Short mmCIF file of C-alpha atoms in Angstrom, two decimals:
data_model
loop_
_atom_site.label_atom_id
_atom_site.label_comp_id
_atom_site.label_asym_id
_atom_site.label_seq_id
_atom_site.Cartn_x
_atom_site.Cartn_y
_atom_site.Cartn_z
CA MET A 143 25.89 5.60 36.14
CA ASN A 144 24.40 7.71 38.93
CA LEU A 145 20.83 7.26 38.67
CA GLU A 146 19.81 10.46 40.59
CA PHE A 147 20.79 12.08 36.98
CA LEU A 148 18.45 9.79 34.82
CA PRO A 149 15.26 12.00 35.20
CA ALA A 150 16.96 14.98 34.23
CA ILE A 151 18.70 13.29 31.28
CA ILE A 152 15.23 11.89 30.04
CA LEU A 153 13.82 15.54 30.48
CA ILE A 154 16.56 16.76 28.15
CA LEU A 155 16.10 13.74 25.59
CA ASN A 156 12.53 14.45 25.33
CA SER A 157 13.31 18.21 24.97
CA ILE A 158 15.51 17.85 22.05
CA PHE A 159 12.91 15.46 20.19
CA ALA A 160 10.28 18.07 20.86
CA VAL A 161 12.33 20.65 19.36
CA THR A 162 13.14 18.28 16.41
CA ILE A 163 9.35 17.68 15.89
CA VAL A 164 8.42 21.32 16.08
CA PHE A 165 11.22 23.16 14.13
CA PHE A 166 12.65 20.66 11.82
CA GLU A 167 10.33 17.94 10.76
CA ARG A 168 7.36 19.84 9.48
CA ARG A 169 5.22 17.10 10.11
CA ASN A 170 1.15 17.10 10.23
CA PRO A 171 0.10 19.22 13.04
CA THR A 172 -1.85 16.53 14.95
CA ALA A 173 0.77 14.22 14.46
CA ALA A 174 3.18 16.53 15.98
CA LEU A 175 0.89 17.35 18.81
CA ALA A 176 0.49 13.50 19.49
CA TRP A 177 3.98 13.20 19.70
CA LEU A 178 4.73 15.96 22.09
CA VAL A 179 1.81 14.24 24.22
CA VAL A 180 3.64 11.01 24.39
CA LEU A 181 7.14 12.59 25.01
CA PHE A 182 5.87 14.53 28.13
CA SER A 183 3.04 12.46 29.47
CA LEU A 184 5.09 9.07 29.22
CA PRO A 185 8.40 10.71 29.95
CA SER A 186 10.27 7.54 30.85
CA ILE A 187 9.51 5.72 27.54
CA GLY A 188 8.37 8.52 25.33
CA PHE A 189 12.08 8.91 23.62
CA VAL A 190 12.32 5.24 23.28
CA LEU A 191 8.70 5.15 21.43
CA TYR A 192 9.97 7.90 19.12
CA LEU A 193 13.26 6.25 18.39
CA ILE A 194 11.62 3.32 17.20
CA PHE A 195 8.23 4.86 15.56
CA GLY A 196 9.05 8.32 14.66
CA GLN A 197 12.17 10.61 13.46
CA ASN A 198 10.84 11.88 10.18
CA TYR A 199 13.55 14.25 10.02
CA THR A 200 15.68 11.32 8.70
CA ARG A 201 13.16 10.61 5.97
CA GLN A 202 14.69 13.19 3.57
CA ARG A 203 18.16 12.05 4.07
CA MET A 204 17.63 8.33 3.83
CA PHE A 205 15.22 8.32 0.73
CA VAL A 206 16.25 11.75 -1.27
CA ILE A 207 18.55 9.67 -3.46
CA LYS A 208 15.81 7.35 -4.25
CA GLU A 209 13.08 9.95 -4.86
CA GLN A 210 15.60 12.06 -7.33
CA GLU A 211 16.58 8.76 -8.99
CA ASP A 212 13.24 7.43 -9.70
CA ARG A 213 11.71 10.80 -10.86
CA ARG A 214 14.59 11.48 -13.26
CA PHE A 215 14.33 7.76 -14.82
CA LEU A 216 10.35 8.29 -15.22
CA ARG A 217 10.65 11.54 -16.58
CA GLU A 218 13.39 10.61 -19.12
CA THR A 219 11.37 7.48 -20.04
CA PHE A 220 7.91 8.91 -20.54
CA GLU A 221 8.33 12.50 -21.18
CA GLU A 222 6.59 12.04 -24.27
CA GLN A 223 3.29 10.66 -22.99
CA TYR A 224 3.31 13.02 -20.35
CA ARG A 225 3.05 16.02 -22.85
CA GLU A 226 0.62 13.93 -24.72
CA PHE A 227 -1.76 12.99 -21.94
CA THR A 228 -1.73 16.36 -20.12
CA ASP A 229 -3.10 18.23 -23.30
CA ARG A 230 -6.76 18.81 -22.82
CA ARG A 231 -7.24 17.94 -26.52
CA TYR A 232 -6.05 14.40 -26.41
CA ARG A 233 -8.80 11.71 -26.31
CA PHE A 234 -8.53 8.44 -24.40
CA ALA A 235 -9.65 5.20 -26.06
CA THR A 236 -12.26 4.15 -23.86
CA PRO A 237 -15.32 6.17 -22.32
CA GLU A 238 -14.15 5.23 -18.70
CA ALA A 239 -11.03 6.78 -19.03
CA GLU A 240 -12.12 9.79 -20.59
CA GLU A 241 -14.92 10.31 -17.79
CA PHE A 242 -12.12 9.90 -15.04
CA ARG A 243 -9.44 11.92 -17.17
CA GLU A 244 -8.87 14.27 -14.23
CA THR A 245 -7.86 11.41 -12.09
CA ILE A 246 -5.54 10.26 -14.77
CA VAL A 247 -3.99 13.46 -15.35
CA LEU A 248 -3.60 14.16 -11.56
CA LEU A 249 -1.96 10.73 -10.95
CA LEU A 250 0.29 11.54 -14.13
CA ARG A 251 1.41 14.80 -12.99
CA ASN A 252 2.14 14.08 -9.60
CA ASN A 253 3.71 10.33 -9.52
CA ARG A 254 4.57 10.05 -13.17
CA ALA A 255 2.03 7.25 -13.16
CA PHE A 256 1.66 6.70 -16.91
CA LEU A 257 -1.23 5.41 -18.40
CA THR A 258 -1.45 2.04 -20.63
CA GLU A 259 -4.52 1.36 -22.37
CA GLU A 260 -4.39 -2.30 -23.72
CA ASN A 261 -4.46 -4.46 -20.53
CA ARG A 262 -6.39 -7.65 -19.34
CA ILE A 263 -7.22 -7.64 -15.77
CA ASP A 264 -8.15 -10.98 -13.96
CA LEU A 265 -9.62 -10.28 -10.46
CA TYR A 266 -8.85 -12.62 -7.24
CA THR A 267 -10.48 -12.94 -3.98
CA ARG A 268 -9.53 -16.05 -2.73
CA GLY A 269 -5.88 -16.90 -1.72
CA GLU A 270 -6.18 -20.44 -3.34
CA ASP A 271 -7.00 -18.81 -6.66
CA LYS A 272 -4.34 -16.34 -6.63
CA PHE A 273 -1.61 -18.56 -5.67
CA ASP A 274 -2.63 -21.18 -8.05
CA ALA A 275 -2.23 -18.41 -10.72
CA LEU A 276 1.09 -17.37 -9.52
CA PHE A 277 2.55 -20.83 -9.38
CA ALA A 278 1.68 -21.56 -12.97
CA ALA A 279 3.00 -18.41 -14.02
CA ILE A 280 6.30 -19.23 -12.21
CA ARG A 281 6.28 -22.94 -13.72
CA GLY A 282 5.68 -21.13 -17.24
CA ALA A 283 8.47 -18.78 -17.07
CA ARG A 284 11.18 -18.90 -19.60
CA ASP A 285 13.46 -15.83 -19.01
CA HIS A 286 13.02 -14.17 -15.42
CA ILE A 287 10.79 -13.86 -12.40
CA HIS A 288 11.02 -10.90 -10.02
CA LEU A 289 9.05 -10.78 -6.97
CA GLU A 290 8.62 -8.33 -4.57
CA TYR A 291 6.71 -8.87 -0.93
CA PHE A 292 6.50 -7.25 2.29
CA ILE A 293 5.96 -10.59 3.82
CA LEU A 294 7.38 -13.86 2.88
CA ASN A 295 6.68 -16.37 5.77
CA ASN A 296 8.79 -19.35 6.56
CA ASP A 297 6.08 -21.83 6.17
CA ASP A 298 4.48 -24.10 3.73
CA LEU A 299 3.24 -21.84 1.40
CA GLY A 300 6.39 -19.58 1.67
CA ARG A 301 8.64 -22.57 1.30
CA ALA A 302 6.86 -24.00 -1.84
CA VAL A 303 7.27 -20.54 -3.24
CA ILE A 304 10.86 -20.59 -2.35
CA HIS A 305 11.25 -24.10 -3.97
CA ALA A 306 9.51 -23.19 -7.11
CA LEU A 307 11.76 -20.24 -7.69
CA ALA A 308 14.92 -22.31 -7.08
CA GLU A 309 13.66 -25.11 -9.51
CA LYS A 310 13.43 -22.44 -12.30
CA ALA A 311 16.61 -21.04 -11.36
CA ARG A 312 18.49 -24.46 -11.73
CA GLU A 313 16.81 -24.43 -15.38
CA GLY A 314 18.29 -21.06 -16.23
CA VAL A 315 15.62 -18.73 -15.54
CA GLU A 316 16.91 -15.48 -13.88
CA VAL A 317 15.38 -15.07 -10.55
CA ARG A 318 15.20 -12.06 -8.28
CA LEU A 319 13.27 -12.02 -4.93
CA LEU A 320 12.89 -8.70 -2.86
CA PHE A 321 11.50 -8.70 0.35
CA ASP A 322 11.18 -6.46 3.44
CA ALA A 323 13.52 -7.11 6.29
CA MET A 324 10.98 -6.54 9.06
CA GLY A 325 7.79 -8.16 7.51
CA THR A 326 9.65 -10.93 6.61
CA ARG A 327 11.48 -11.82 9.65
CA ALA A 328 8.25 -11.37 11.70
CA GLY A 329 7.29 -14.31 9.67
CA GLY A 330 9.93 -16.33 10.48
CA GLY A 331 12.10 -15.65 7.34
CA SER A 332 15.76 -15.15 7.48
CA ARG A 333 18.59 -15.34 4.69
CA LYS A 334 18.99 -19.00 5.70
CA ALA A 335 15.35 -19.74 4.78
CA PHE A 336 16.22 -18.47 1.24
CA SER A 337 19.43 -20.65 1.08
CA GLU A 338 17.73 -23.17 -1.55
CA LEU A 339 17.12 -20.20 -3.75
CA THR A 340 20.62 -18.54 -3.47
CA ASP A 341 22.48 -21.77 -3.74
CA ALA A 342 20.56 -22.47 -6.99
CA GLY A 343 21.60 -18.94 -8.53
CA GLY A 344 18.79 -16.78 -7.61
CA LYS A 345 19.00 -13.43 -6.16
CA ILE A 346 17.83 -11.63 -3.20
CA GLY A 347 17.55 -8.20 -1.79
CA VAL A 348 16.64 -7.32 1.76
CA PHE A 349 14.86 -3.81 1.96
CA PHE A 350 15.68 -1.50 4.61
CA PRO A 351 17.47 -3.90 6.98
CA SER A 352 17.20 -1.77 9.96
CA VAL A 353 14.32 -3.97 11.51
CA TYR A 354 14.14 -2.06 14.59
CA ARG A 355 12.35 1.01 12.42
CA VAL A 356 8.83 0.44 12.11
CA ASN A 357 8.33 3.21 9.75
CA TYR A 358 9.58 3.07 5.95
CA ARG A 359 8.77 -0.50 5.35
CA ASN A 360 8.17 -1.79 1.79
CA HIS A 361 4.59 -2.75 1.92
CA ARG A 362 4.31 -3.58 -2.01
CA LYS A 363 2.97 -6.97 -3.37
CA ILE A 364 4.27 -7.13 -6.89
CA ALA A 365 5.57 -10.05 -9.17
CA VAL A 366 6.50 -9.92 -12.84
CA ILE A 367 7.08 -13.16 -15.05
CA ASP A 368 8.98 -12.87 -18.19
CA GLY A 369 7.88 -8.90 -18.65
CA VAL A 370 4.54 -10.38 -19.76
CA THR A 371 2.41 -11.32 -16.75
CA GLY A 372 2.27 -9.37 -13.43
CA PHE A 373 0.71 -9.44 -10.11
CA ILE A 374 -0.40 -6.57 -7.67
CA GLY A 375 -2.70 -6.47 -4.81
CA GLY A 376 -2.89 -7.24 -1.28
CA PHE A 377 -1.64 -10.71 -0.54
CA ASN A 378 1.57 -11.52 1.10
CA ILE A 379 3.09 -14.90 0.84
CA GLY A 380 2.18 -17.21 3.67
CA ASP A 381 -0.03 -19.49 5.13
CA ASP A 382 -2.22 -16.70 6.49
CA TYR A 383 -3.44 -15.71 3.06
CA LEU A 384 -4.59 -19.00 2.28
CA GLY A 385 -6.75 -18.70 5.66
CA LYS A 386 -4.59 -21.41 7.54
CA GLY A 387 -3.59 -18.75 10.22
CA PRO A 388 -4.86 -17.75 13.60
CA LEU A 389 -7.30 -15.11 11.82
CA GLY A 390 -8.92 -18.05 10.02
CA PRO A 391 -10.53 -17.71 6.59
CA TRP A 392 -8.68 -14.95 4.60
CA ARG A 393 -10.49 -12.32 2.20
CA ASP A 394 -7.87 -10.26 0.00
CA THR A 395 -8.02 -8.86 -3.44
CA ALA A 396 -5.19 -9.08 -6.23
CA PHE A 397 -5.05 -8.52 -9.94
CA ARG A 398 -3.17 -10.44 -12.48
CA VAL A 399 -2.55 -8.21 -15.29
CA THR A 400 -1.34 -8.79 -18.86
CA GLY A 401 -0.52 -5.95 -21.16
CA LYS A 402 1.50 -2.96 -21.41
CA ALA A 403 1.08 -2.22 -17.52
CA VAL A 404 3.12 -5.10 -16.83
CA GLN A 405 5.84 -2.80 -17.97
CA LEU A 406 5.23 -0.24 -15.31
CA LEU A 407 5.20 -3.10 -12.76
CA GLN A 408 8.66 -4.15 -14.06
CA LEU A 409 10.13 -0.65 -13.73
CA ARG A 410 8.74 -0.38 -10.22
CA PHE A 411 10.66 -3.59 -9.24
CA PHE A 412 13.64 -2.29 -11.08
CA LEU A 413 13.85 0.90 -9.16
CA ASP A 414 13.30 -0.88 -5.83
CA TRP A 415 15.71 -3.68 -6.59
CA HIS A 416 18.48 -0.89 -7.62
CA TYR A 417 17.75 1.13 -4.47
CA VAL A 418 18.60 -2.14 -2.54
CA THR A 419 21.27 -3.93 -4.43
CA ASP A 420 22.84 -0.93 -6.64
CA GLU A 421 22.19 -3.37 -9.81
CA TYR A 422 20.14 -2.06 -12.35
CA PRO A 423 19.08 -4.97 -14.77
CA GLY A 424 18.38 -2.16 -17.64
CA LEU A 425 15.80 -1.48 -20.64
CA LEU A 426 16.63 -4.63 -22.31
CA PRO A 427 14.11 -6.05 -24.75
CA ARG A 428 14.13 -9.35 -22.69
CA TYR A 429 12.58 -7.31 -19.54
CA PHE A 430 10.30 -5.36 -21.71
CA PRO A 431 9.00 -7.45 -24.24
CA ASP A 432 6.12 -6.10 -26.81
CA PRO A 433 3.03 -7.41 -24.83
CA GLY A 434 0.69 -6.96 -28.03
CA SER A 435 -2.99 -6.08 -27.22
CA SER A 436 -4.16 -8.22 -24.34
CA GLY A 437 -7.18 -6.19 -23.78
CA THR A 438 -8.76 -2.81 -23.56
CA THR A 439 -8.41 -1.89 -19.97
CA PRO A 440 -6.45 1.59 -19.08
CA VAL A 441 -4.33 0.74 -15.96
CA GLN A 442 -1.89 3.43 -14.31
CA ILE A 443 0.57 1.84 -11.56
CA VAL A 444 0.70 4.34 -8.66
CA SER A 445 3.42 4.27 -6.25
CA GLY A 446 3.63 5.91 -2.69
CA GLY A 447 6.30 6.32 -0.13
CA PRO A 448 8.44 8.38 1.92
CA ASP A 449 10.36 9.19 -1.04
CA THR A 450 7.54 10.88 -2.82
CA ARG A 451 6.59 14.52 -2.12
CA TRP A 452 3.11 14.06 -2.40
CA ASN A 453 0.88 11.26 -1.13
CA ALA A 454 -0.13 10.16 -4.60
CA ILE A 455 -2.37 6.89 -3.61
CA LYS A 456 -4.09 8.62 -0.99
CA GLU A 457 -4.77 11.76 -3.79
CA GLY A 458 -5.86 9.21 -6.19
CA TYR A 459 -8.54 7.95 -3.68
CA ILE A 460 -9.76 11.41 -2.88
CA LYS A 461 -10.21 12.36 -6.43
CA LEU A 462 -11.96 9.04 -7.19
CA ILE A 463 -14.28 9.89 -4.53
CA ASN A 464 -14.72 13.47 -5.67
CA SER A 465 -15.63 11.83 -9.25
CA ALA A 466 -18.25 9.44 -7.99
CA ARG A 467 -21.85 10.10 -9.26
CA GLU A 468 -23.59 7.22 -8.16
CA SER A 469 -21.62 4.93 -5.52
CA VAL A 470 -18.24 4.57 -3.49
CA TYR A 471 -17.42 0.88 -2.14
CA ILE A 472 -14.27 0.61 -0.19
CA GLN A 473 -12.73 -2.40 1.65
CA THR A 474 -9.80 -2.14 3.90
CA PRO A 475 -8.55 -3.54 7.29
CA TYR A 476 -7.19 -0.29 8.53
CA PHE A 477 -9.28 2.88 8.29
CA ILE A 478 -7.50 5.79 10.02
CA PRO A 479 -7.62 8.73 7.43
CA ASP A 480 -7.01 12.18 7.56
CA GLU A 481 -9.42 15.01 7.25
CA SER A 482 -9.05 15.34 3.86
CA VAL A 483 -10.15 11.71 3.26
CA THR A 484 -12.94 11.93 5.83
CA ASP A 485 -14.10 15.31 4.28
CA ALA A 486 -14.44 13.60 0.90
CA LEU A 487 -16.40 10.59 2.01
CA ARG A 488 -18.64 12.85 3.95
CA LEU A 489 -19.24 15.30 1.03
CA ALA A 490 -20.15 12.43 -1.30
CA ALA A 491 -22.34 10.95 1.11
CA LEU A 492 -24.31 14.12 1.70
CA SER A 493 -24.56 14.75 -1.81
CA GLY A 494 -26.65 11.72 -2.32
CA VAL A 495 -23.79 9.12 -3.20
CA ASP A 496 -24.11 5.68 -2.16
CA VAL A 497 -20.84 5.48 0.13
CA ARG A 498 -20.05 2.14 1.83
CA ILE A 499 -16.92 0.90 3.81
CA MET A 500 -16.30 -2.62 4.69
CA ILE A 501 -14.11 -3.50 7.61
CA PRO A 502 -12.93 -6.55 9.36
CA CYS A 503 -15.18 -7.93 12.32
CA LYS A 504 -11.75 -9.06 14.02
CA PRO A 505 -8.56 -7.31 14.46
CA ASP A 506 -5.32 -8.61 13.84
CA HIS A 507 -3.87 -5.18 15.68
CA PRO A 508 -6.20 -4.33 18.31
CA PHE A 509 -5.03 -0.77 18.59
CA VAL A 510 -5.46 -0.02 14.91
CA TYR A 511 -8.84 -1.82 15.00
CA TRP A 512 -10.48 0.39 17.81
CA ALA A 513 -9.24 3.30 16.06
CA THR A 514 -10.78 2.18 12.81
CA LEU A 515 -14.24 1.53 14.43
CA SER A 516 -13.90 5.04 15.74
CA PHE A 517 -13.30 6.84 12.36
CA VAL A 518 -15.84 4.65 10.75
CA GLY A 519 -18.47 5.86 13.34
CA ASP A 520 -17.64 9.57 12.56
CA LEU A 521 -19.13 9.06 9.08
CA LEU A 522 -22.32 7.22 9.92
CA ASP A 523 -24.62 10.58 10.40
CA ALA A 524 -23.57 11.83 7.28
CA GLY A 525 -24.94 8.67 5.29
CA VAL A 526 -21.99 6.42 4.93
CA ARG A 527 -22.97 2.91 5.45
CA ALA A 528 -20.12 0.64 7.33
CA TYR A 529 -19.98 -2.86 7.65
CA THR A 530 -17.99 -5.67 9.69
CA TYR A 531 -16.93 -8.53 7.29
CA ASP A 532 -17.89 -11.56 9.56
CA ALA A 533 -16.73 -14.70 7.37
CA GLY A 534 -12.93 -14.23 8.06
CA PHE A 535 -10.43 -11.32 8.42
CA LEU A 536 -10.52 -8.73 5.61
CA HIS A 537 -7.07 -7.66 3.97
CA ALA A 538 -8.37 -6.31 0.95
CA LYS A 539 -7.34 -2.44 -0.09
CA THR A 540 -9.66 -1.58 -2.75
CA ILE A 541 -11.97 1.35 -4.13
CA VAL A 542 -14.73 1.04 -6.93
CA VAL A 543 -16.51 3.97 -7.82
CA ASP A 544 -19.57 3.98 -10.16
CA GLY A 545 -18.63 0.38 -10.96
CA LYS A 546 -16.35 2.17 -13.61
CA ALA A 547 -12.87 3.06 -11.87
CA GLY A 548 -11.24 2.19 -8.91
CA SER A 549 -7.87 0.87 -7.40
CA VAL A 550 -6.47 -2.12 -5.83
CA GLY A 551 -2.89 -2.69 -4.40
CA SER A 552 -1.19 -2.79 -0.88
CA ALA A 553 -1.91 0.89 0.33
CA ASN A 554 -4.39 0.64 3.53
CA TRP A 555 -6.87 3.52 4.19
CA ASP A 556 -4.38 4.79 6.99
CA VAL A 557 -1.61 7.21 7.93
CA ARG A 558 0.84 4.34 7.78
CA SER A 559 0.07 3.70 4.00
CA PHE A 560 -0.28 7.11 3.05
CA ARG A 561 3.01 8.75 4.69
CA LEU A 562 5.46 5.73 5.97
CA ASN A 563 5.41 2.90 3.94
CA PHE A 564 6.18 2.14 0.25
CA GLU A 565 3.00 1.08 -1.61
CA ALA A 566 1.96 0.40 -5.00
CA ASN A 567 -1.74 0.18 -6.54
CA ALA A 568 -3.24 -0.24 -9.79
CA PHE A 569 -5.59 2.19 -10.77
CA PHE A 570 -8.23 1.25 -13.57
CA TYR A 571 -10.62 2.71 -15.56
CA ASP A 572 -13.10 -0.10 -17.05
CA ALA A 573 -16.76 -1.01 -16.32
CA ALA A 574 -16.23 -4.49 -16.72
CA VAL A 575 -13.50 -4.68 -13.96
CA GLY A 576 -15.33 -2.38 -11.90
CA ALA A 577 -18.61 -4.07 -12.20
CA GLY A 578 -16.44 -7.59 -11.22
CA LEU A 579 -14.98 -5.71 -7.90
CA ALA A 580 -18.54 -4.11 -7.23
CA ARG A 581 -20.18 -7.89 -7.51
CA ALA A 582 -17.22 -9.00 -5.26
CA PHE A 583 -18.22 -6.23 -2.56
CA GLU A 584 -22.04 -6.90 -2.75
CA GLU A 585 -21.57 -10.74 -2.38
CA ASP A 586 -19.45 -9.89 0.63
CA LEU A 587 -22.42 -7.97 2.15
CA ALA A 588 -24.30 -11.28 2.64
CA VAL A 589 -21.74 -12.20 5.21
CA SER A 590 -21.48 -8.89 6.91
CA THR A 591 -23.22 -6.89 9.52
CA GLU A 592 -24.08 -3.17 9.11
CA ILE A 593 -22.66 -0.83 11.87
CA THR A 594 -25.74 1.15 12.05
CA PRO A 595 -26.06 4.66 13.63
CA GLU A 596 -28.08 3.27 16.40
CA ARG A 597 -25.89 0.11 17.11
CA TYR A 598 -22.75 2.38 16.75
CA ARG A 599 -24.32 4.71 19.63
CA ALA A 600 -25.06 1.56 21.69
CA ARG A 601 -21.66 0.21 22.13
CA SER A 602 -20.17 -0.02 25.43
CA ARG A 603 -18.36 2.35 27.87
CA ARG A 604 -15.58 -0.21 27.69
CA VAL A 605 -15.52 -0.17 23.80
CA ARG A 606 -15.85 3.74 23.81
CA PHE A 607 -12.85 3.96 26.09
CA LYS A 608 -10.75 1.52 23.58
CA GLU A 609 -12.03 3.78 20.82
CA SER A 610 -10.65 6.98 22.52
CA VAL A 611 -7.66 5.85 23.73
CA SER A 612 -6.54 4.29 20.15
CA ARG A 613 -7.86 7.37 18.34
CA LEU A 614 -5.54 9.69 20.49
CA PHE A 615 -2.55 7.93 19.44
CA SER A 616 -3.50 7.31 15.89
CA PRO A 617 -1.78 10.05 14.10
CA LEU A 618 1.59 8.77 15.46
CA GLY A 619 4.15 7.95 12.61
#
């Protein structure tokens, strides 16, 4: 190849991608402008970065069938509840659900996130407790085990999980394990690492094997055992989540769910499993047993991803913030919101609501960390209080409003979770669960440092430069 033509070829490629971004992708204007800056300010590598991180024009082609199948199935399965709950004459069973009925109806209408009202929620903030509960549920399985995780590392904890699943498979329990190709491969996982499970008769599914694409990853963390016990939250499977990794002690949040909401976790797993493997286990009683009445907590399982028309989890977050009368507590490792989220938080704080955001004190992704500090800093003058968690790495993705309602799941407060990754969160409406989540937040304050406006304004020029550069490219995706 004659290298003298290389600059012209690069210019043509960048121009083609620029036209695609402007005229065909219809992406967020801020993100579009950021990509145009990359293409023409870094011409020699801009198109390579775009091939890896961009290309939203492929999203509709890749996931339109998944979206249509998911929505059709959910619509046919729960149409009766949809009609009932969207009727304003309907009264929910608990005062918290009635108080937040607009949030419930919003999520029902834009995501088919159907409400179950008879659940029990157990809250976990330590990896040891969460994985003890998961192993206990696996050991007690009698019919089936379904796991769906972004990361399943090939380390001590990951191998222990595979071994436990293989033991149950050898006993005749049906085991299905779904993991994301990129997330799990980054942790040393491969098909060979799961041979013990497959040799025992377990089934594995690999989500989106195109590991060269950073976007459109399955970031969900779901487990369903015998259709009666479910787990959802921020923990992946690996030694890091027990505090044994390079980031040290690990602070995360997860729910164990018993009750009818487990059926919705099961359904979410089946839809994702079907997309990956073309196998649909079906609405059999063995997979959807009558859970009875485990408790009184209303729960919605809300899904987000590139196969959804609207950003349901983000919109649920915003609706909760707008409904707050007393307090909004948020924990997230990544805080790169769009204007709709920052406006909601700013307006809540200016209205007298106690708005607090907690982020890590250390970065696992430096670029994202400095952008997070920048966006947090923007809100301080409006009265939002912000903290860095100093006792380890904060990985929780939570919100609790007025100590009565909130969300726990896999979705961070950033553009990637809102637009590009497949996520799943449990939205709850219960004062007891809300009080537990608020109490955990308040206990974390004792090992956190507040980012006051004075402290933020006193940051060094070096930090300001890192924030500015990171923020400039934060909309990319």
